[in-house]
Coordinates of C-alpha atoms in Angstrom, one line a residue:
M720 CA -120.6 -156.6 -1.6
T721 CA -123.3 -155.4 0.9
E722 CA -123.6 -157.1 4.3
V723 CA -127.1 -157.8 5.5
V724 CA -126.6 -158.7 9.2
T725 CA -124.2 -156.4 10.9
K726 CA -122.6 -156.6 14.4
V727 CA -120.6 -154.5 16.8
A728 CA -117.0 -154.5 15.8
V729 CA -114.5 -155.9 18.3
V730 CA -111.3 -153.8 18.3
C731 CA -107.9 -154.4 19.8
P732 CA -107.3 -152.1 22.8
G733 CA -103.7 -151.4 21.8
C734 CA -104.1 -150.6 18.1
G735 CA -107.8 -149.8 17.7
R736 CA -108.2 -152.3 14.7
P737 CA -110.6 -155.2 14.4
P738 CA -108.9 -158.6 14.9
G739 CA -107.3 -159.8 11.7
D740 CA -107.3 -156.3 10.2
G741 CA -104.1 -155.0 11.9
G742 CA -100.6 -154.6 10.6
G743 CA -98.6 -156.9 12.9
V744 CA -96.4 -159.8 11.9
D745 CA -99.2 -162.3 12.3
D746 CA -101.5 -160.2 10.2
V747 CA -98.9 -160.0 7.4
G748 CA -98.4 -163.8 7.4
R749 CA -102.2 -164.3 7.4
R750 CA -102.5 -161.9 4.5
Q751 CA -99.9 -163.7 2.6
R752 CA -101.6 -167.1 3.2
R753 CA -104.9 -165.6 2.0
L754 CA -103.3 -164.3 -1.2
A755 CA -101.6 -167.7 -1.8
A756 CA -105.0 -169.4 -1.2
I757 CA -106.7 -167.2 -3.8
A758 CA -103.9 -168.0 -6.3
R759 CA -104.2 -171.7 -5.7
A760 CA -108.0 -171.6 -5.9
A761 CA -107.7 -169.7 -9.2
S762 CA -105.3 -172.3 -10.5
S763 CA -107.7 -175.1 -9.5
V764 CA -110.6 -173.4 -11.3
A765 CA -108.5 -173.2 -14.4
D766 CA -107.1 -176.7 -14.4
A767 CA -109.5 -179.1 -12.6
A768 CA -111.8 -181.2 -14.8
S769 CA -114.4 -181.9 -12.1
L770 CA -116.5 -179.2 -10.5
S771 CA -116.7 -181.0 -7.1
V772 CA -112.9 -181.5 -7.0
T773 CA -112.4 -177.8 -7.8
L774 CA -114.8 -176.6 -5.1
D775 CA -113.4 -179.0 -2.5
V776 CA -110.0 -177.3 -3.2
V777 CA -111.5 -173.9 -2.8
A778 CA -113.2 -174.9 0.5
R779 CA -110.0 -176.4 1.9
E780 CA -108.0 -173.3 1.0
V781 CA -110.5 -171.1 2.9
V782 CA -110.2 -173.3 6.0
Q783 CA -106.4 -173.5 5.9
A784 CA -106.0 -169.7 5.4
T785 CA -108.4 -168.4 8.0
H786 CA -109.7 -169.2 11.5
I787 CA -112.7 -171.1 10.1
S788 CA -113.7 -174.5 11.2
A789 CA -115.7 -175.6 8.2
V790 CA -116.8 -174.4 4.7
Q791 CA -119.7 -175.5 2.6
I792 CA -120.2 -174.5 -1.1
L793 CA -123.7 -175.1 -2.4
R794 CA -124.8 -174.9 -6.0
V795 CA -128.4 -174.2 -7.1
E796 CA -129.7 -176.7 -9.8
R797 CA -133.3 -176.6 -10.9
G798 CA -134.3 -174.8 -7.8
T799 CA -132.5 -177.2 -5.4
M800 CA -129.4 -176.4 -3.4
R801 CA -126.8 -179.2 -3.5
V802 CA -123.4 -179.4 -1.7
V803 CA -120.7 -179.5 -4.3
G804 CA -117.7 -178.6 -2.1
K805 CA -116.9 -178.8 1.5
A806 CA -114.1 -178.9 4.2
G807 CA -114.5 -179.7 7.9
F808 CA -117.8 -181.5 7.4
T809 CA -118.5 -185.2 7.5
D810 CA -119.9 -186.7 4.3
A811 CA -123.7 -186.2 4.0
D812 CA -125.1 -187.3 0.7
D813 CA -128.6 -186.6 1.9
F814 CA -127.9 -183.0 2.9
A815 CA -130.4 -181.6 0.3
E816 CA -133.2 -183.9 1.7
R817 CA -132.4 -182.9 5.3
L818 CA -132.3 -179.2 4.3
E819 CA -135.7 -179.5 2.6
A820 CA -137.1 -181.1 5.8
C821 CA -135.8 -178.1 7.8
R822 CA -137.4 -175.7 5.4
K823 CA -140.7 -177.5 5.7
L824 CA -140.5 -177.3 9.5
G825 CA -140.1 -173.5 9.1
A826 CA -136.4 -173.1 9.8
R827 CA -134.9 -169.7 8.6
L828 CA -132.3 -170.5 6.0
M829 CA -129.9 -167.6 6.1
F830 CA -127.8 -168.8 3.2
V831 CA -130.9 -169.0 1.1
E832 CA -131.5 -165.3 1.9
A833 CA -128.0 -164.5 0.9
Y834 CA -128.5 -166.3 -2.4
Q835 CA -131.7 -164.6 -3.1
S836 CA -130.6 -161.1 -2.1
H837 CA -127.1 -161.3 -3.7
R838 CA -125.7 -159.9 -0.4
R839 CA -123.4 -161.3 2.2
I840 CA -124.9 -162.3 5.6
V841 CA -123.0 -162.4 8.9
V842 CA -124.7 -164.0 11.9
P843 CA -122.9 -164.1 15.3
H844 CA -123.5 -167.1 17.7
R845 CA -125.4 -168.9 15.0
K846 CA -124.5 -172.5 16.1
A847 CA -126.2 -172.2 19.5
A848 CA -129.4 -170.9 17.9
V849 CA -129.4 -173.6 15.3
L850 CA -128.9 -176.5 17.7
A851 CA -131.5 -175.0 20.1
D852 CA -134.1 -174.8 17.3
P853 CA -136.2 -177.9 16.8
R854 CA -136.9 -176.8 13.2
W855 CA -133.3 -177.5 12.5
E856 CA -133.4 -181.0 14.0
P857 CA -132.9 -182.9 10.7
L858 CA -129.5 -181.2 10.3
H859 CA -128.4 -181.1 14.0
A860 CA -126.0 -183.9 13.6
I861 CA -124.2 -182.4 10.6
M862 CA -124.2 -178.8 11.8
G863 CA -123.2 -179.8 15.3
A864 CA -120.1 -181.8 14.3
P865 CA -117.6 -178.9 13.6
D866 CA -116.6 -176.5 16.4
W867 CA -118.0 -173.2 15.3
D868 CA -119.9 -170.1 16.4
T869 CA -120.3 -167.2 13.9
F870 CA -121.8 -168.0 10.5
V871 CA -121.2 -166.1 7.2
A872 CA -123.0 -166.8 3.9
V873 CA -121.5 -165.3 0.7
P874 CA -123.5 -165.6 -2.5
L875 CA -121.7 -166.9 -5.6
V876 CA -122.6 -164.3 -8.2
V877 CA -121.4 -164.3 -11.8
R878 CA -122.5 -161.7 -14.5
G879 CA -125.2 -160.5 -12.1
R880 CA -126.7 -164.0 -11.6
A881 CA -126.4 -166.0 -8.3
V882 CA -125.4 -169.6 -8.9
G883 CA -124.9 -170.8 -5.3
V884 CA -123.5 -169.8 -1.9
L885 CA -120.4 -170.2 0.2
N886 CA -121.1 -170.9 3.9
A887 CA -118.2 -170.2 6.4
F888 CA -118.4 -171.4 10.0
Y889 CA -116.0 -169.4 12.1
S890 CA -114.2 -171.0 15.1
P891 CA -115.4 -169.9 18.6
G892 CA -113.9 -166.6 19.6
E893 CA -113.1 -165.5 16.1
D894 CA -114.6 -162.3 14.9
P895 CA -114.6 -161.9 11.1
G896 CA -113.1 -158.5 10.2
N897 CA -113.4 -156.6 7.0
E898 CA -110.2 -158.2 5.6
T899 CA -111.4 -161.7 6.3
L900 CA -114.8 -161.0 4.7
E901 CA -113.1 -159.6 1.6
F902 CA -111.0 -162.8 1.4
L903 CA -114.3 -164.8 1.5
D904 CA -115.7 -162.6 -1.2
A905 CA -112.6 -163.3 -3.4
M906 CA -112.9 -167.1 -2.8
A907 CA -116.6 -167.0 -3.5
D908 CA -115.8 -165.3 -6.8
Q909 CA -113.5 -168.2 -7.6
A910 CA -116.2 -170.7 -6.8
A911 CA -118.7 -168.8 -8.9
M912 CA -116.3 -168.9 -11.8
A913 CA -115.9 -172.6 -11.4
V914 CA -119.7 -173.2 -11.4
D915 CA -120.2 -170.9 -14.4
S916 CA -117.4 -172.7 -16.3
A917 CA -119.1 -176.1 -15.5
E918 CA -122.4 -174.8 -16.8
L919 CA -120.9 -173.4 -20.0
L920 CA -119.1 -176.7 -20.5
A921 CA -122.4 -178.6 -20.0
R922 CA -124.2 -176.3 -22.4
S923 CA -121.5 -176.7 -25.1
R924 CA -121.7 -180.5 -24.7
H925 CA -125.5 -180.3 -25.2
E926 CA -125.0 -178.1 -28.3
A927 CA -122.4 -180.5 -29.5
R928 CA -124.9 -183.4 -29.1
L929 CA -127.5 -181.4 -31.0
E930 CA -125.0 -180.8 -33.8
E931 CA -124.1 -184.4 -33.9
R932 CA -127.7 -185.4 -34.2
A933 CA -128.1 -183.0 -37.1
R934 CA -125.1 -184.5 -38.7
L935 CA -126.4 -188.0 -38.3
A936 CA -129.7 -186.9 -39.7
R937 CA -128.0 -185.5 -42.8
E938 CA -126.0 -188.7 -43.2
L939 CA -129.1 -190.8 -42.9
H940 CA -130.8 -188.7 -45.6
D941 CA -127.8 -188.5 -47.9
S942 CA -126.8 -192.2 -47.8
V943 CA -129.2 -194.6 -46.2
V944 CA -132.5 -192.9 -47.3
Q945 CA -131.2 -192.5 -50.8
Q946 CA -130.1 -196.1 -51.1
V947 CA -133.4 -197.4 -49.7
F948 CA -135.2 -195.3 -52.3
S949 CA -133.0 -196.8 -55.0
M950 CA -133.8 -200.3 -53.6
R951 CA -137.5 -199.5 -53.9
M952 CA -137.1 -198.5 -57.5
H953 CA -135.1 -201.6 -58.4
A954 CA -137.7 -203.8 -56.7
K955 CA -140.4 -202.2 -58.8
A956 CA -138.4 -202.8 -61.9
L957 CA -137.7 -206.4 -60.9
R958 CA -141.4 -207.0 -60.3
A959 CA -142.3 -205.5 -63.7
Q960 CA -139.8 -207.7 -65.5
V961 CA -140.9 -211.0 -63.9
G962 CA -142.3 -213.2 -66.7
S963 CA -140.9 -211.2 -69.6
A964 CA -137.2 -210.7 -68.8
T965 CA -134.5 -213.2 -69.3
P966 CA -132.8 -214.8 -66.3
D967 CA -129.7 -212.7 -66.9
Q968 CA -131.8 -209.5 -66.8
V969 CA -133.5 -210.6 -63.6
R970 CA -130.2 -211.6 -62.1
G971 CA -128.6 -208.2 -62.9
V972 CA -131.4 -206.3 -61.2
A973 CA -131.3 -208.6 -58.2
D974 CA -127.5 -208.1 -57.9
E975 CA -127.9 -204.4 -58.0
L976 CA -130.6 -204.6 -55.3
L977 CA -128.4 -206.9 -53.2
G978 CA -125.5 -204.4 -53.4
L979 CA -127.7 -201.5 -52.4
A980 CA -129.0 -203.5 -49.4
Q981 CA -125.5 -204.3 -48.3
N982 CA -124.3 -200.7 -48.5
A983 CA -127.4 -199.5 -46.6
L984 CA -126.8 -202.1 -43.9
A985 CA -123.2 -201.1 -43.6
D986 CA -124.1 -197.4 -43.3
L987 CA -126.8 -198.1 -40.7
R988 CA -124.4 -200.2 -38.6
G989 CA -121.8 -197.3 -38.7
L990 CA -124.4 -194.8 -37.6
V991 CA -125.7 -197.1 -34.8
L992 CA -122.1 -197.4 -33.4
Q993 CA -121.9 -193.6 -33.4
L994 CA -125.2 -193.3 -31.6
H995 CA -124.5 -195.9 -28.9
P996 CA -121.3 -196.4 -26.8
L997 CA -119.2 -199.0 -28.5
E998 CA -119.3 -201.3 -25.4
L999 CA -123.1 -201.3 -25.4
A1000 CA -123.8 -201.5 -29.1
G1001 CA -125.6 -204.7 -30.0
R1002 CA -125.2 -206.2 -26.5
G1003 CA -127.1 -204.1 -24.0
L1004 CA -126.0 -203.2 -20.5
V1005 CA -125.8 -206.7 -19.1
G1006 CA -124.0 -208.1 -22.1
A1007 CA -121.5 -205.3 -22.1
V1008 CA -120.8 -205.8 -18.4
R1009 CA -120.3 -209.6 -19.0
T1010 CA -117.9 -208.9 -21.8
L1011 CA -116.0 -206.4 -19.6
A1012 CA -115.8 -208.9 -16.7
E1013 CA -114.6 -211.7 -19.1
S1014 CA -111.8 -209.4 -20.4
L1015 CA -110.7 -208.3 -16.9
Q1016 CA -110.8 -211.9 -15.6
A1017 CA -108.6 -213.1 -18.4
A1018 CA -106.1 -210.3 -17.9
S1019 CA -105.9 -210.3 -14.1
G1020 CA -107.0 -213.8 -12.9
V1021 CA -109.7 -212.3 -10.6
R1022 CA -112.9 -214.3 -10.8
I1023 CA -115.8 -212.0 -11.6
R1024 CA -119.4 -213.2 -11.4
I1025 CA -122.3 -211.2 -12.8
I1026 CA -125.8 -211.4 -11.2
A1027 CA -128.4 -209.6 -13.3
D1028 CA -132.0 -210.6 -14.1
E1029 CA -133.5 -209.5 -17.3
L1030 CA -133.6 -205.7 -17.1
P1031 CA -136.4 -203.4 -18.4
E1032 CA -135.6 -201.1 -21.2
L1033 CA -133.4 -198.3 -19.9
P1034 CA -132.2 -195.0 -21.4
T1035 CA -129.0 -195.4 -23.3
E1036 CA -127.4 -192.6 -21.2
L1037 CA -128.3 -194.4 -18.0
Q1038 CA -126.9 -197.7 -19.3
D1039 CA -123.7 -195.9 -20.2
D1040 CA -123.3 -194.3 -16.8
V1041 CA -124.0 -197.7 -15.1
Y1042 CA -121.4 -199.3 -17.3
R1043 CA -118.8 -196.7 -16.6
I1044 CA -119.4 -197.0 -12.8
V1045 CA -118.9 -200.8 -13.1
Q1046 CA -115.8 -200.3 -15.2
E1047 CA -114.3 -198.0 -12.6
A1048 CA -115.2 -200.2 -9.6
L1049 CA -113.8 -203.3 -11.2
H1050 CA -110.7 -201.4 -12.2
N1051 CA -110.2 -200.5 -8.5
V1052 CA -110.7 -204.2 -7.6
V1053 CA -108.1 -205.4 -10.0
K1054 CA -105.6 -202.7 -9.3
H1055 CA -105.9 -202.1 -5.5
A1056 CA -107.9 -204.7 -3.7
Q1057 CA -105.6 -207.8 -4.0
A1058 CA -108.9 -209.7 -4.4
T1059 CA -109.4 -213.2 -5.8
S1060 CA -113.0 -212.7 -6.7
A1061 CA -115.7 -210.1 -7.2
V1062 CA -119.5 -210.1 -7.7
V1063 CA -121.4 -207.5 -9.7
S1064 CA -125.2 -207.3 -9.1
I1065 CA -127.6 -205.2 -11.1
A1066 CA -131.3 -205.0 -10.5
V1067 CA -134.2 -202.7 -11.2
T1068 CA -137.1 -202.6 -8.7
D1069 CA -139.9 -200.0 -8.4
G1070 CA -138.2 -197.5 -10.6
R1071 CA -134.8 -197.7 -8.9
L1072 CA -131.7 -199.3 -10.3
T1073 CA -129.4 -200.9 -7.7
L1074 CA -125.8 -201.7 -8.6
E1075 CA -123.5 -203.5 -6.1
V1076 CA -119.9 -204.5 -6.7
R1077 CA -118.3 -206.6 -3.9
D1078 CA -114.8 -208.1 -3.7
D1079 CA -113.0 -210.4 -1.2
G1080 CA -109.8 -208.2 -1.1
V1081 CA -108.0 -206.3 1.7
G1082 CA -110.6 -203.6 1.9
L1083 CA -110.1 -199.9 2.2
A1084 CA -107.2 -198.6 4.3
G1085 CA -108.8 -195.8 6.2
T1086 CA -111.4 -193.4 4.8
P1087 CA -111.6 -193.3 1.0
R1088 CA -110.4 -190.0 -0.5
P1089 CA -113.6 -188.2 -1.5
H1090 CA -111.8 -186.0 -4.0
A1091 CA -110.2 -189.0 -5.9
L1092 CA -111.1 -188.6 -9.5
G1093 CA -112.4 -192.1 -9.9
L1094 CA -114.8 -191.8 -6.9
V1095 CA -115.8 -188.3 -8.0
S1096 CA -116.7 -189.6 -11.5
M1097 CA -118.7 -192.5 -10.0
R1098 CA -120.6 -190.3 -7.6
E1099 CA -121.4 -187.6 -10.2
R1100 CA -122.7 -190.3 -12.6
A1101 CA -125.0 -191.5 -9.9
Q1102 CA -126.2 -188.0 -8.9
Q1103 CA -127.1 -187.3 -12.5
W1104 CA -129.9 -189.8 -12.0
N1105 CA -131.0 -188.5 -8.6
G1106 CA -128.9 -191.3 -7.1
T1107 CA -126.3 -192.0 -4.4
M1108 CA -123.1 -194.0 -4.1
E1109 CA -121.7 -195.6 -0.9
I1110 CA -118.3 -197.3 -0.6
G1111 CA -117.0 -199.1 2.5
N1112 CA -115.5 -202.2 3.9
T1113 CA -117.5 -205.4 4.6
A1114 CA -116.7 -208.5 6.6
G1115 CA -114.8 -209.9 3.7
G1116 CA -113.6 -207.1 1.5
C1117 CA -115.0 -203.9 0.0
R1118 CA -118.5 -202.9 -1.3
V1119 CA -119.6 -200.2 -3.7
L1120 CA -123.4 -199.6 -3.6
V1121 CA -125.1 -197.3 -6.1
R1122 CA -128.8 -196.5 -6.4
M1123 CA -130.2 -194.5 -9.3
T1124 CA -133.6 -193.4 -10.4
V1125 CA -134.9 -194.8 -13.7
P1126 CA -137.0 -192.1 -15.5
E1127 CA -140.7 -193.0 -15.9
E1128 CA -140.7 -192.0 -19.5
H1129 CA -137.7 -192.5 -21.8

């Protein structure tokens, strides 16, 4: 991989090698740690179900194996860069918005250049320049938190296509040598494979949905449409016989018509249950959440109150994601919170759906684990609708707050 920004190599007076590139005991140990990190990252790419969990693992392995203060892995989706893996940084759900604000102010985004050029970029003493530049002010708090100096951006490239970038923030006094940069290239390759696998999985799911729609269309045509056509013919025959046919003849046609109608209704109900999540079918979002709450309350004894005004028509996929978030949040309340009561509030205002789940339990013990699968699933469901999720303690327990954008046309 070609390096765009070069610097004067710092060498060891005794051996003439750049730091980190020598052959001493420390270097052998460091090399072994890096190889082990690559192996663990490769394993996580193969096994982990969630992209953000996988890339958090990759980021942590980079930090633990090298003299790096922080790592950030960004993925490009529909022209926007979004943080999907990190280590050494505080949580910043609004990073993309802050980054866009910096871009509009005219800040030079070196990692964007690395992404666009498909080449690694190394920038010594980058932190001081960023914090001194008012165009970076929206990100000063986030970029200033870790203790770092030199910056390296490595593009995530798979099959000749850039899908993101890995940003490494080196500790002060650390000079990234060739071996360290090659290690970053290897970890970036692992991250690129993870992103590519996630995209392939999403594409296969989309194709599966298209195939399922085609199957449902065939079933509608082969069963329901044919039965309705037969019902129409029987109705015409019944109308023609009125006044001339005997009661038994009329009754026979009516019975056949009734049987066709019952069969068509059963087929339609079966197809509807396949089109909609079982929990939402026939009840809508609020009804499904109430049923869930009643079931959990009966099983656990935790009192669960639902506050929800009449909601506007929402996309089925959005309803399903909201339901799953409520399901996970209430599961955590029942299993971990030691709560006696919980309140679920759902409202839609000005095109934004707000969901809040509160409990009167013991609250969170310390910072919630961002890579926990339940939290990852809830956050990813919110992000699919340009939303955010916050979780934290309140005066009397714990609160989960989710905001999601309702599409204008659906």
